[in-house]
mmCIF file of N, CA and C in Angstrom:
data_model
loop_
_atom_site.group_PDB
_atom_site.id
_atom_site.type_symbol
_atom_site.label_atom_id
_atom_site.label_comp_id
_atom_site.label_asym_id
_atom_site.label_seq_id
_atom_site.Cartn_x
_atom_site.Cartn_y
_atom_site.Cartn_z
ATOM 1 N N MET A 1 -5.645 7.900 124.694
ATOM 2 C CA MET A 1 -6.813 7.981 123.864
ATOM 3 C C MET A 1 -7.156 9.422 123.521
ATOM 4 N N SER A 2 -6.301 10.352 123.844
ATOM 5 C CA SER A 2 -6.627 11.732 123.568
ATOM 6 C C SER A 2 -6.110 12.210 122.218
ATOM 7 N N ALA A 3 -5.282 11.427 121.548
ATOM 8 C CA ALA A 3 -4.747 11.838 120.250
ATOM 9 C C ALA A 3 -5.808 11.699 119.166
ATOM 10 N N ARG A 4 -5.800 12.636 118.238
ATOM 11 C CA ARG A 4 -6.718 12.582 117.099
ATOM 12 C C ARG A 4 -6.169 11.631 116.059
ATOM 13 N N LEU A 5 -7.052 10.978 115.347
ATOM 14 C CA LEU A 5 -6.647 10.065 114.298
ATOM 15 C C LEU A 5 -6.221 10.847 113.068
ATOM 16 N N PRO A 6 -5.187 10.381 112.346
ATOM 17 C CA PRO A 6 -4.697 11.131 111.187
ATOM 18 C C PRO A 6 -5.565 10.997 109.945
ATOM 19 N N VAL A 7 -6.545 10.106 109.948
ATOM 20 C CA VAL A 7 -7.412 9.916 108.790
ATOM 21 C C VAL A 7 -8.863 10.081 109.216
ATOM 22 N N THR A 8 -9.703 10.292 108.206
ATOM 23 C CA THR A 8 -11.134 10.347 108.474
ATOM 24 C C THR A 8 -11.701 8.957 108.277
ATOM 25 N N ALA A 9 -12.367 8.449 109.290
ATOM 26 C CA ALA A 9 -12.928 7.104 109.212
ATOM 27 C C ALA A 9 -14.429 7.193 109.009
ATOM 28 N N ASP A 10 -14.977 6.140 108.416
ATOM 29 C CA ASP A 10 -16.424 6.062 108.241
ATOM 30 C C ASP A 10 -17.120 5.703 109.544
ATOM 31 N N ARG A 11 -16.477 4.823 110.305
ATOM 32 C CA ARG A 11 -17.073 4.359 111.562
ATOM 33 C C ARG A 11 -15.975 4.130 112.592
ATOM 34 N N TYR A 12 -16.373 4.235 113.850
ATOM 35 C CA TYR A 12 -15.467 3.955 114.958
ATOM 36 C C TYR A 12 -16.116 2.902 115.848
ATOM 37 N N TRP A 13 -15.297 2.034 116.408
ATOM 38 C CA TRP A 13 -15.762 0.964 117.274
ATOM 39 C C TRP A 13 -14.998 1.034 118.583
ATOM 40 N N VAL A 14 -15.615 0.594 119.653
ATOM 41 C CA VAL A 14 -14.934 0.445 120.933
ATOM 42 C C VAL A 14 -14.766 -1.050 121.160
ATOM 43 N N LEU A 15 -13.507 -1.484 121.278
ATOM 44 C CA LEU A 15 -13.180 -2.898 121.458
ATOM 45 C C LEU A 15 -12.443 -3.089 122.768
ATOM 46 N N GLY A 16 -12.677 -4.204 123.400
ATOM 47 C CA GLY A 16 -11.937 -4.501 124.621
ATOM 48 C C GLY A 16 -12.609 -5.574 125.425
ATOM 49 N N GLY A 17 -12.313 -5.571 126.690
ATOM 50 C CA GLY A 17 -12.870 -6.555 127.590
ATOM 51 C C GLY A 17 -11.920 -6.832 128.734
ATOM 52 N N ARG A 18 -12.174 -7.912 129.420
ATOM 53 C CA ARG A 18 -11.368 -8.264 130.582
ATOM 54 C C ARG A 18 -10.279 -9.251 130.189
ATOM 55 N N TRP A 19 -9.048 -8.869 130.448
ATOM 56 C CA TRP A 19 -7.909 -9.727 130.164
ATOM 57 C C TRP A 19 -7.794 -10.779 131.258
ATOM 58 N N VAL A 20 -7.396 -11.965 130.876
ATOM 59 C CA VAL A 20 -7.159 -13.053 131.819
ATOM 60 C C VAL A 20 -5.690 -13.016 132.214
ATOM 61 N N ASP A 21 -5.395 -13.292 133.475
ATOM 62 C CA ASP A 21 -4.012 -13.292 133.938
ATOM 63 C C ASP A 21 -3.146 -14.171 133.046
ATOM 64 N N ASN A 22 -1.986 -13.634 132.658
ATOM 65 C CA ASN A 22 -0.988 -14.327 131.844
ATOM 66 C C ASN A 22 -1.496 -14.698 130.443
ATOM 67 N N ALA A 23 -2.584 -14.112 129.992
ATOM 68 C CA ALA A 23 -3.081 -14.395 128.642
ATOM 69 C C ALA A 23 -2.614 -13.303 127.695
ATOM 70 N N ARG A 24 -2.459 -13.656 126.445
ATOM 71 C CA ARG A 24 -2.035 -12.690 125.440
ATOM 72 C C ARG A 24 -3.174 -12.302 124.518
ATOM 73 N N HIS A 25 -4.384 -12.698 124.859
ATOM 74 C CA HIS A 25 -5.546 -12.377 124.035
ATOM 75 C C HIS A 25 -6.764 -12.181 124.941
ATOM 76 N N LEU A 26 -7.784 -11.597 124.378
ATOM 77 C CA LEU A 26 -9.050 -11.447 125.095
ATOM 78 C C LEU A 26 -9.879 -12.702 124.873
ATOM 79 N N PRO A 27 -10.186 -13.448 125.924
ATOM 80 C CA PRO A 27 -10.974 -14.664 125.723
ATOM 81 C C PRO A 27 -12.384 -14.385 125.219
ATOM 82 N N ARG A 28 -12.978 -13.301 125.647
ATOM 83 C CA ARG A 28 -14.331 -12.917 125.201
ATOM 84 C C ARG A 28 -14.360 -11.412 124.944
ATOM 85 N N PRO A 29 -13.870 -10.987 123.786
ATOM 86 C CA PRO A 29 -13.851 -9.543 123.508
ATOM 87 C C PRO A 29 -15.261 -8.978 123.381
ATOM 88 N N ARG A 30 -15.389 -7.719 123.743
ATOM 89 C CA ARG A 30 -16.666 -7.009 123.602
ATOM 90 C C ARG A 30 -16.485 -5.902 122.581
ATOM 91 N N VAL A 31 -17.538 -5.679 121.798
ATOM 92 C CA VAL A 31 -17.507 -4.664 120.749
ATOM 93 C C VAL A 31 -18.721 -3.765 120.919
ATOM 94 N N PHE A 32 -18.489 -2.455 120.885
ATOM 95 C CA PHE A 32 -19.570 -1.476 120.965
ATOM 96 C C PHE A 32 -19.485 -0.581 119.742
ATOM 97 N N GLY A 33 -20.617 -0.259 119.165
ATOM 98 C CA GLY A 33 -20.638 0.622 118.017
ATOM 99 C C GLY A 33 -21.514 0.052 116.924
ATOM 100 N N PRO A 34 -21.480 0.617 115.768
ATOM 101 C CA PRO A 34 -20.545 1.635 115.321
ATOM 102 C C PRO A 34 -20.957 3.036 115.769
ATOM 103 N N TYR A 35 -19.936 3.867 115.915
ATOM 104 C CA TYR A 35 -20.123 5.290 116.196
ATOM 105 C C TYR A 35 -19.701 6.050 114.949
ATOM 106 N N ARG A 36 -20.423 7.051 114.583
ATOM 107 C CA ARG A 36 -20.059 7.883 113.426
ATOM 108 C C ARG A 36 -19.081 8.975 113.829
ATOM 109 N N ASP A 37 -18.970 9.224 115.129
ATOM 110 C CA ASP A 37 -18.164 10.316 115.640
ATOM 111 C C ASP A 37 -17.075 9.767 116.566
ATOM 112 N N TYR A 38 -15.818 10.171 116.336
ATOM 113 C CA TYR A 38 -14.707 9.705 117.152
ATOM 114 C C TYR A 38 -14.882 10.100 118.613
ATOM 115 N N GLU A 39 -15.319 11.323 118.852
ATOM 116 C CA GLU A 39 -15.455 11.804 120.230
ATOM 117 C C GLU A 39 -16.476 10.975 121.018
ATOM 118 N N ALA A 40 -17.562 10.568 120.380
ATOM 119 C CA ALA A 40 -18.566 9.730 121.050
ATOM 120 C C ALA A 40 -17.985 8.360 121.373
ATOM 121 N N ALA A 41 -17.221 7.788 120.458
ATOM 122 C CA ALA A 41 -16.585 6.494 120.708
ATOM 123 C C ALA A 41 -15.565 6.613 121.830
ATOM 124 N N ARG A 42 -14.795 7.674 121.818
ATOM 125 C CA ARG A 42 -13.795 7.887 122.870
ATOM 126 C C ARG A 42 -14.444 8.042 124.235
ATOM 127 N N ALA A 43 -15.532 8.796 124.310
ATOM 128 C CA ALA A 43 -16.241 8.974 125.575
ATOM 129 C C ALA A 43 -16.776 7.634 126.089
ATOM 130 N N SER A 44 -17.265 6.803 125.194
ATOM 131 C CA SER A 44 -17.761 5.491 125.577
ATOM 132 C C SER A 44 -16.627 4.625 126.132
ATOM 133 N N ALA A 45 -15.481 4.629 125.453
ATOM 134 C CA ALA A 45 -14.327 3.849 125.907
ATOM 135 C C ALA A 45 -13.840 4.333 127.269
ATOM 136 N N GLU A 46 -13.796 5.636 127.453
ATOM 137 C CA GLU A 46 -13.346 6.179 128.738
ATOM 138 C C GLU A 46 -14.295 5.792 129.864
ATOM 139 N N GLU A 47 -15.585 5.820 129.586
ATOM 140 C CA GLU A 47 -16.568 5.418 130.590
ATOM 141 C C GLU A 47 -16.397 3.940 130.955
ATOM 142 N N LEU A 48 -16.191 3.101 129.958
ATOM 143 C CA LEU A 48 -15.982 1.674 130.213
ATOM 144 C C LEU A 48 -14.684 1.432 130.983
ATOM 145 N N ASN A 49 -13.655 2.221 130.713
ATOM 146 C CA ASN A 49 -12.368 2.058 131.387
ATOM 147 C C ASN A 49 -12.402 2.516 132.840
ATOM 148 N N GLN A 50 -13.409 3.248 133.239
ATOM 149 C CA GLN A 50 -13.511 3.704 134.625
ATOM 150 C C GLN A 50 -14.150 2.672 135.539
ATOM 151 N N ALA A 51 -14.464 1.508 135.004
ATOM 152 C CA ALA A 51 -15.062 0.443 135.811
ATOM 153 C C ALA A 51 -14.082 0.002 136.894
ATOM 154 N N ASP A 52 -14.584 -0.668 137.904
ATOM 155 C CA ASP A 52 -13.762 -1.099 139.033
ATOM 156 C C ASP A 52 -12.745 -2.171 138.678
ATOM 157 N N ASP A 53 -12.984 -2.946 137.640
ATOM 158 C CA ASP A 53 -12.088 -4.037 137.270
ATOM 159 C C ASP A 53 -10.935 -3.487 136.425
ATOM 160 N N SER A 54 -9.743 -3.440 136.999
ATOM 161 C CA SER A 54 -8.589 -2.876 136.285
ATOM 162 C C SER A 54 -8.104 -3.778 135.160
ATOM 163 N N ARG A 55 -8.583 -5.022 135.101
ATOM 164 C CA ARG A 55 -8.192 -5.918 134.013
ATOM 165 C C ARG A 55 -8.994 -5.643 132.752
ATOM 166 N N ALA A 56 -10.054 -4.863 132.824
ATOM 167 C CA ALA A 56 -10.873 -4.540 131.652
ATOM 168 C C ALA A 56 -10.339 -3.264 131.016
ATOM 169 N N ARG A 57 -10.011 -3.319 129.745
ATOM 170 C CA ARG A 57 -9.514 -2.168 129.001
ATOM 171 C C ARG A 57 -10.245 -2.080 127.680
ATOM 172 N N TYR A 58 -10.588 -0.854 127.281
ATOM 173 C CA TYR A 58 -11.305 -0.613 126.023
ATOM 174 C C TYR A 58 -10.576 0.443 125.219
ATOM 175 N N HIS A 59 -10.577 0.281 123.898
ATOM 176 C CA HIS A 59 -9.878 1.177 122.987
ATOM 177 C C HIS A 59 -10.766 1.494 121.795
ATOM 178 N N VAL A 60 -10.531 2.655 121.182
ATOM 179 C CA VAL A 60 -11.258 3.058 119.974
ATOM 180 C C VAL A 60 -10.491 2.561 118.757
ATOM 181 N N VAL A 61 -11.231 1.947 117.837
ATOM 182 C CA VAL A 61 -10.660 1.446 116.587
ATOM 183 C C VAL A 61 -11.421 2.095 115.440
ATOM 184 N N ALA A 62 -10.696 2.557 114.438
ATOM 185 C CA ALA A 62 -11.308 3.208 113.279
ATOM 186 C C ALA A 62 -11.507 2.215 112.147
ATOM 187 N N ASP A 63 -12.638 2.320 111.491
ATOM 188 C CA ASP A 63 -12.937 1.534 110.289
ATOM 189 C C ASP A 63 -12.651 2.459 109.104
ATOM 190 N N VAL A 64 -11.462 2.333 108.545
ATOM 191 C CA VAL A 64 -10.996 3.250 107.500
ATOM 192 C C VAL A 64 -11.251 2.626 106.126
ATOM 193 N N PRO A 65 -11.845 3.396 105.202
ATOM 194 C CA PRO A 65 -12.098 2.862 103.868
ATOM 195 C C PRO A 65 -10.800 2.533 103.137
ATOM 196 N N GLU A 66 -10.870 1.552 102.249
ATOM 197 C CA GLU A 66 -9.692 1.188 101.457
ATOM 198 C C GLU A 66 -9.230 2.361 100.626
ATOM 199 N N GLY A 67 -7.933 2.492 100.506
ATOM 200 C CA GLY A 67 -7.359 3.563 99.711
ATOM 201 C C GLY A 67 -7.197 4.873 100.461
ATOM 202 N N ALA A 68 -7.621 4.934 101.714
ATOM 203 C CA ALA A 68 -7.444 6.155 102.494
ATOM 204 C C ALA A 68 -5.976 6.293 102.871
ATOM 205 N N PRO A 69 -5.483 7.526 102.956
ATOM 206 C CA PRO A 69 -4.056 7.725 103.291
ATOM 207 C C PRO A 69 -3.728 7.271 104.692
#
């Protein structure tokens, strides 16, 4: 999560949740945001990932406008 995004996004979201054993999807995904700043979204995701439950993972997702490179 330390890499910078190659495009400028309008909004950033933190998505994730607790994975179920042997599942290929999140049964109840959680969404946080929107964040206007990537660094704030990243800090939020990192804080959520430090929880005691190792099955919970959160990632930053960019909301990129159409036509952006």
